[in-house]
Each structure stands twice: as structure tokens, then as C-alpha cells.
PDB file of C-alpha atoms in Angstrom:
ATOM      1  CA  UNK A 300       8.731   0.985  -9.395  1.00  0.00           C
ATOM      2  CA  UNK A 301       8.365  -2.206 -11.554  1.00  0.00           C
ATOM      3  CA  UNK A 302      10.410  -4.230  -9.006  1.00  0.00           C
ATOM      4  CA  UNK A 303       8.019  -3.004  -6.251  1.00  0.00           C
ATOM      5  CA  UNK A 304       5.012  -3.829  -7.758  1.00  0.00           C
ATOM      6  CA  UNK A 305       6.375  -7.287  -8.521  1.00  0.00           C
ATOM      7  CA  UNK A 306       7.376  -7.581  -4.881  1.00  0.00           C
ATOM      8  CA  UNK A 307       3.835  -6.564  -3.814  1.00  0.00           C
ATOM      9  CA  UNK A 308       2.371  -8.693  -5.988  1.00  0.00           C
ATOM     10  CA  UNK A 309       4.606 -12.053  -4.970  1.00  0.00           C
ATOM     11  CA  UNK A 310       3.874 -11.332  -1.403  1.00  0.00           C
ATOM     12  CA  UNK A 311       0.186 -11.472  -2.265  1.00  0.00           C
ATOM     13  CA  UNK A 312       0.385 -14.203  -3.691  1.00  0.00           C
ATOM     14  CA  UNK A 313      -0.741 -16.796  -0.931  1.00  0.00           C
ATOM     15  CA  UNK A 314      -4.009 -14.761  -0.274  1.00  0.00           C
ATOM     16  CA  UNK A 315      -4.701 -14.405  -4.355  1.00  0.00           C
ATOM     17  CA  UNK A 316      -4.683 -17.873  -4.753  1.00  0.00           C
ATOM     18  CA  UNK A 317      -7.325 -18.129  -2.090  1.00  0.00           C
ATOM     19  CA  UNK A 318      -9.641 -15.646  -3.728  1.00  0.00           C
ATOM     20  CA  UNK A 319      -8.486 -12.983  -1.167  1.00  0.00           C
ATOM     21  CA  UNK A 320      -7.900  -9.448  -1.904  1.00  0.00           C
ATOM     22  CA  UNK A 321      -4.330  -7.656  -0.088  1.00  0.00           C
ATOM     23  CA  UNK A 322      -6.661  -4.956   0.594  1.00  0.00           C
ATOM     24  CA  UNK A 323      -9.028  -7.542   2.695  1.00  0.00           C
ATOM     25  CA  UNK A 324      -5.968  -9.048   4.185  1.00  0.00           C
ATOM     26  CA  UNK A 325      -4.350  -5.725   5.530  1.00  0.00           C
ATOM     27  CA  UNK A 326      -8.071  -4.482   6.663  1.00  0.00           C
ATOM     28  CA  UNK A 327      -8.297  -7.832   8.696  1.00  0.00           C
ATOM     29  CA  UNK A 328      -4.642  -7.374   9.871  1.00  0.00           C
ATOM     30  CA  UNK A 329      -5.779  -3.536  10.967  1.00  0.00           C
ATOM     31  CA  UNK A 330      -8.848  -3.772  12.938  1.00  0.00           C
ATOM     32  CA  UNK A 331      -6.968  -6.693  14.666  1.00  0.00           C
ATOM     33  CA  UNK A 332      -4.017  -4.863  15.295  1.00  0.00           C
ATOM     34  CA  UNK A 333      -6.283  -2.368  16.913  1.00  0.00           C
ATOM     35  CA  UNK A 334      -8.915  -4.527  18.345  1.00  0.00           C
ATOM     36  CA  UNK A 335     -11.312  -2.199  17.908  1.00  0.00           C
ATOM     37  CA  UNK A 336     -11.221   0.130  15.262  1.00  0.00           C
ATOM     38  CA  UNK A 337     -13.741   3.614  13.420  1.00  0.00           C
ATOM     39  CA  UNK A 338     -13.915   3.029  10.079  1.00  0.00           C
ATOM     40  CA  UNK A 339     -13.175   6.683   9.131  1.00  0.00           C
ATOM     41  CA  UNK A 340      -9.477   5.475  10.947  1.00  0.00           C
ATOM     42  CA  UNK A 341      -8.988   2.818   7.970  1.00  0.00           C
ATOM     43  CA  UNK A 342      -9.766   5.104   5.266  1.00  0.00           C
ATOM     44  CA  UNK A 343      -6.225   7.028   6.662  1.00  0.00           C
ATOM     45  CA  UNK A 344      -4.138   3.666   7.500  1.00  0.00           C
ATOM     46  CA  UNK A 345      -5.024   1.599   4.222  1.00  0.00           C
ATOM     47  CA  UNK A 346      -5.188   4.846   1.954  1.00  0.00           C
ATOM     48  CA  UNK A 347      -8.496   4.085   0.501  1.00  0.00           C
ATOM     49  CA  UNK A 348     -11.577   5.491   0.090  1.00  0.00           C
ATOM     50  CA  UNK A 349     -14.992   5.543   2.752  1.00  0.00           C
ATOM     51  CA  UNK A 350     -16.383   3.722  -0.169  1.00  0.00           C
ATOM     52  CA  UNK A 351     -13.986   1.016  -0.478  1.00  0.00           C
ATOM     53  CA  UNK A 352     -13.539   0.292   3.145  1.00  0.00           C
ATOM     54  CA  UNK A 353     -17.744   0.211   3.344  1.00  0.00           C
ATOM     55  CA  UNK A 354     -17.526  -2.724   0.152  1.00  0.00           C
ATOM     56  CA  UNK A 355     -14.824  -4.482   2.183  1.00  0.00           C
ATOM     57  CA  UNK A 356     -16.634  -4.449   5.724  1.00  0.00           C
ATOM     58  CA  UNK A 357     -19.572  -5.291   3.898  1.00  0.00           C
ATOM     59  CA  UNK A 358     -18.124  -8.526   2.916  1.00  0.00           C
ATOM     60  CA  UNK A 359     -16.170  -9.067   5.781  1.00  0.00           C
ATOM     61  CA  UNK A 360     -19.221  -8.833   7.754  1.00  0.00           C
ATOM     62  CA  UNK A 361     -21.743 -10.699   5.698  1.00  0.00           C
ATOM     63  CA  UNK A 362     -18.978 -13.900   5.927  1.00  0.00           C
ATOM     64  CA  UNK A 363     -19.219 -13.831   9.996  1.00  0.00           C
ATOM     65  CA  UNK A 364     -15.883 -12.364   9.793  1.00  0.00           C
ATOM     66  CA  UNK A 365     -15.953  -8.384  11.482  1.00  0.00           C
ATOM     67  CA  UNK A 366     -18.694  -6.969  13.228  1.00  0.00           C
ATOM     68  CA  UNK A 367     -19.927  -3.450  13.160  1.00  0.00           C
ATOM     69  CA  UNK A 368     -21.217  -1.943  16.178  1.00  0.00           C
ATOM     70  CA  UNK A 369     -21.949   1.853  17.466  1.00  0.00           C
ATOM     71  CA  UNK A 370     -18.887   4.019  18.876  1.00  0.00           C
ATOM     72  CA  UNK A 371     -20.068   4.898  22.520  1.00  0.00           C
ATOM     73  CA  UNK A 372     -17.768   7.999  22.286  1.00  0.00           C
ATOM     74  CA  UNK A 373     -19.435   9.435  18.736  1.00  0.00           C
ATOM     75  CA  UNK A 374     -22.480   8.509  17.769  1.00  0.00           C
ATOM     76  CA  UNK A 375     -21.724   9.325  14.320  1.00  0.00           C
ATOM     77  CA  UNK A 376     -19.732   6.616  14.104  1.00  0.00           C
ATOM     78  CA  UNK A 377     -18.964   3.081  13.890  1.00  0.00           C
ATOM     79  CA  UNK A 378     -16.738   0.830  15.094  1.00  0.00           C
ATOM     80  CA  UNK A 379     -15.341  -2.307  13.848  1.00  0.00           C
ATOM     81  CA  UNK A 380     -13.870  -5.431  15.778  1.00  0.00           C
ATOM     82  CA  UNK A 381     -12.964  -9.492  14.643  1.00  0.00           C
ATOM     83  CA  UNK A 382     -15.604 -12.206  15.292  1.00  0.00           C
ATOM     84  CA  UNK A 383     -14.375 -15.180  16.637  1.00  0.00           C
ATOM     85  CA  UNK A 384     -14.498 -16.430  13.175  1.00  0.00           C
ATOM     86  CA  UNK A 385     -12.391 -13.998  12.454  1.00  0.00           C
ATOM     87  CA  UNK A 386      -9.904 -14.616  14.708  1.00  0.00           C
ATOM     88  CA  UNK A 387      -9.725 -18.263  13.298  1.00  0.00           C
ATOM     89  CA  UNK A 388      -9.294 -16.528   9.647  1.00  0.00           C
ATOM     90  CA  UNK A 389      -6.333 -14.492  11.103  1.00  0.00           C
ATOM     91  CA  UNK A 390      -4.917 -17.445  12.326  1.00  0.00           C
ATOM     92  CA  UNK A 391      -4.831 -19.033   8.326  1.00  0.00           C
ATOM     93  CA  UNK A 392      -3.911 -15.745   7.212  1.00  0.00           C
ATOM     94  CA  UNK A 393      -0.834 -15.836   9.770  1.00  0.00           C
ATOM     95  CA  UNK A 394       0.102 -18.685   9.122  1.00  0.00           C
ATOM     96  CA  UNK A 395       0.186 -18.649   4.893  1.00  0.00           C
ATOM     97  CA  UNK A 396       2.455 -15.289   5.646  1.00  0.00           C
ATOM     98  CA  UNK A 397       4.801 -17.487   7.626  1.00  0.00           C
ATOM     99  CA  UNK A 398       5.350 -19.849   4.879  1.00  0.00           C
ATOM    100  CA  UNK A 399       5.306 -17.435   2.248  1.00  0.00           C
ATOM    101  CA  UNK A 400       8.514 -15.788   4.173  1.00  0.00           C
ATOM    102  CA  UNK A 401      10.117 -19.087   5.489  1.00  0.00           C
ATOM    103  CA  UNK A 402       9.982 -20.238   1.221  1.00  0.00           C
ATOM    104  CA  UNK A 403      11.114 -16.706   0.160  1.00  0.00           C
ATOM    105  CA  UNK A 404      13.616 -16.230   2.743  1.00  0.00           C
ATOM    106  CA  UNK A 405      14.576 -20.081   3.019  1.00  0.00           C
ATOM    107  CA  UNK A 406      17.753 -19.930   0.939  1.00  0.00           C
ATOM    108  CA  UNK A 407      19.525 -17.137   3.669  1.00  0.00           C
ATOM    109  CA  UNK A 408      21.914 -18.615   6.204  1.00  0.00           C
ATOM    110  CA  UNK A 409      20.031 -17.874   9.701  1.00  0.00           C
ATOM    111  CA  UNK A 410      22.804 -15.456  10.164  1.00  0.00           C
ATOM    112  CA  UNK A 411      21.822 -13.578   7.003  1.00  0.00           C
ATOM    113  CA  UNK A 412      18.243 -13.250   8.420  1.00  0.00           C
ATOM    114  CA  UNK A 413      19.301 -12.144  11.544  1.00  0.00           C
TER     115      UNK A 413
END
């Protein structure tokens, strides 16, 4: 359990030292993922609770970063979806994940990441 918990924590790492939390990270990475998403769905995929995911979107959404906007199938709830400047902060988030592997993973031949 220690060694997973270390292995979480290294492959935060890149987003920590930006002052972003993994559980921001993987709610960007889910609504994306879904491109349009409830919020009562995240609560399931990220294993949090409603009042988590709320503080999250809340932040997300006050930066420019998600948008909330009514279901049109349920009017009790809401669904979420990326901003453009969202997309561009998935794009920096991408791309600090595929240096974090490529410097993790750099000292296996290419046939050992295969």
C-alpha cells in the first residue's frame, strides 16, 4: 500500500507543483473524456462526494475553465462540459503527463515499453 501511495503521489507530481489538485486533474480529464457530463455521474467515476465534486466545479468554473448548464433530459440536473479555455488547460495538462512518463519511463529500451 505504501508503494502505491508513493506511486500516486510521484505521478502527481507535475500538477502539485502547479498548485493543481489530482482530483481537479482527473475531473478535467472526465468531463472531457465524456464531453458532456451530470455531475451526479462524477460522484461514481472519481469516488467522491456531491460535495466535493460541487467545490471542484465551483472552481473550475469560476477560472473560465467548465461550464455548467441544464440537462435537457432531467431537469433535476446539471450538466457539465470544457470551455475553450479549458480545452487549452487540457492541452498543458496533456502535455506535463507526457513528460512526466517519457522522464519516468526514459531509461526502458523502446522494446521494454512496447
Amino acid at each position: 500500500m505504501r508503494t502505491t501511495h508513493a506511486l500516486r503521489r510521484f505521478a502527481g507530481q507535475p500538477y502539485v507543483q502547479r498548485g493543481w489538485s489530482t482530483s481537479r486533474v482527473l475531473l478535467m480529464l472526465a468531463v472531457d473524456e465524456a464531453g458532456s457530463m451530470r455531475m451526479g455521474e462524477l460522484k461514481g467515476r472519481l469516488g467522491v462526494t456531491g460535495r466535493s465534486i460541487t467545490s471542484l466545479v465551483d472552481g473550475l468554473e469560476d477560472e473560465g475553465l467548465l461550464r455548467r448548464s441544464a440537462d435537457p433530459d432531467d431537469r433535476r440536473s446539471i450538466r457539465l462540459e470544457i470551455t475553450p479555455k479549458g480545452h487549452e488547460h487540457l492541452g498543458e495538462i496533456k502535455g506535463l503527463h507526457d513528460a512526466h512518463a517519457e522522464r519516468t519511463f526514459s531509461i526502458l529500451s523502446e522494446t521494454e515499453r512496447g
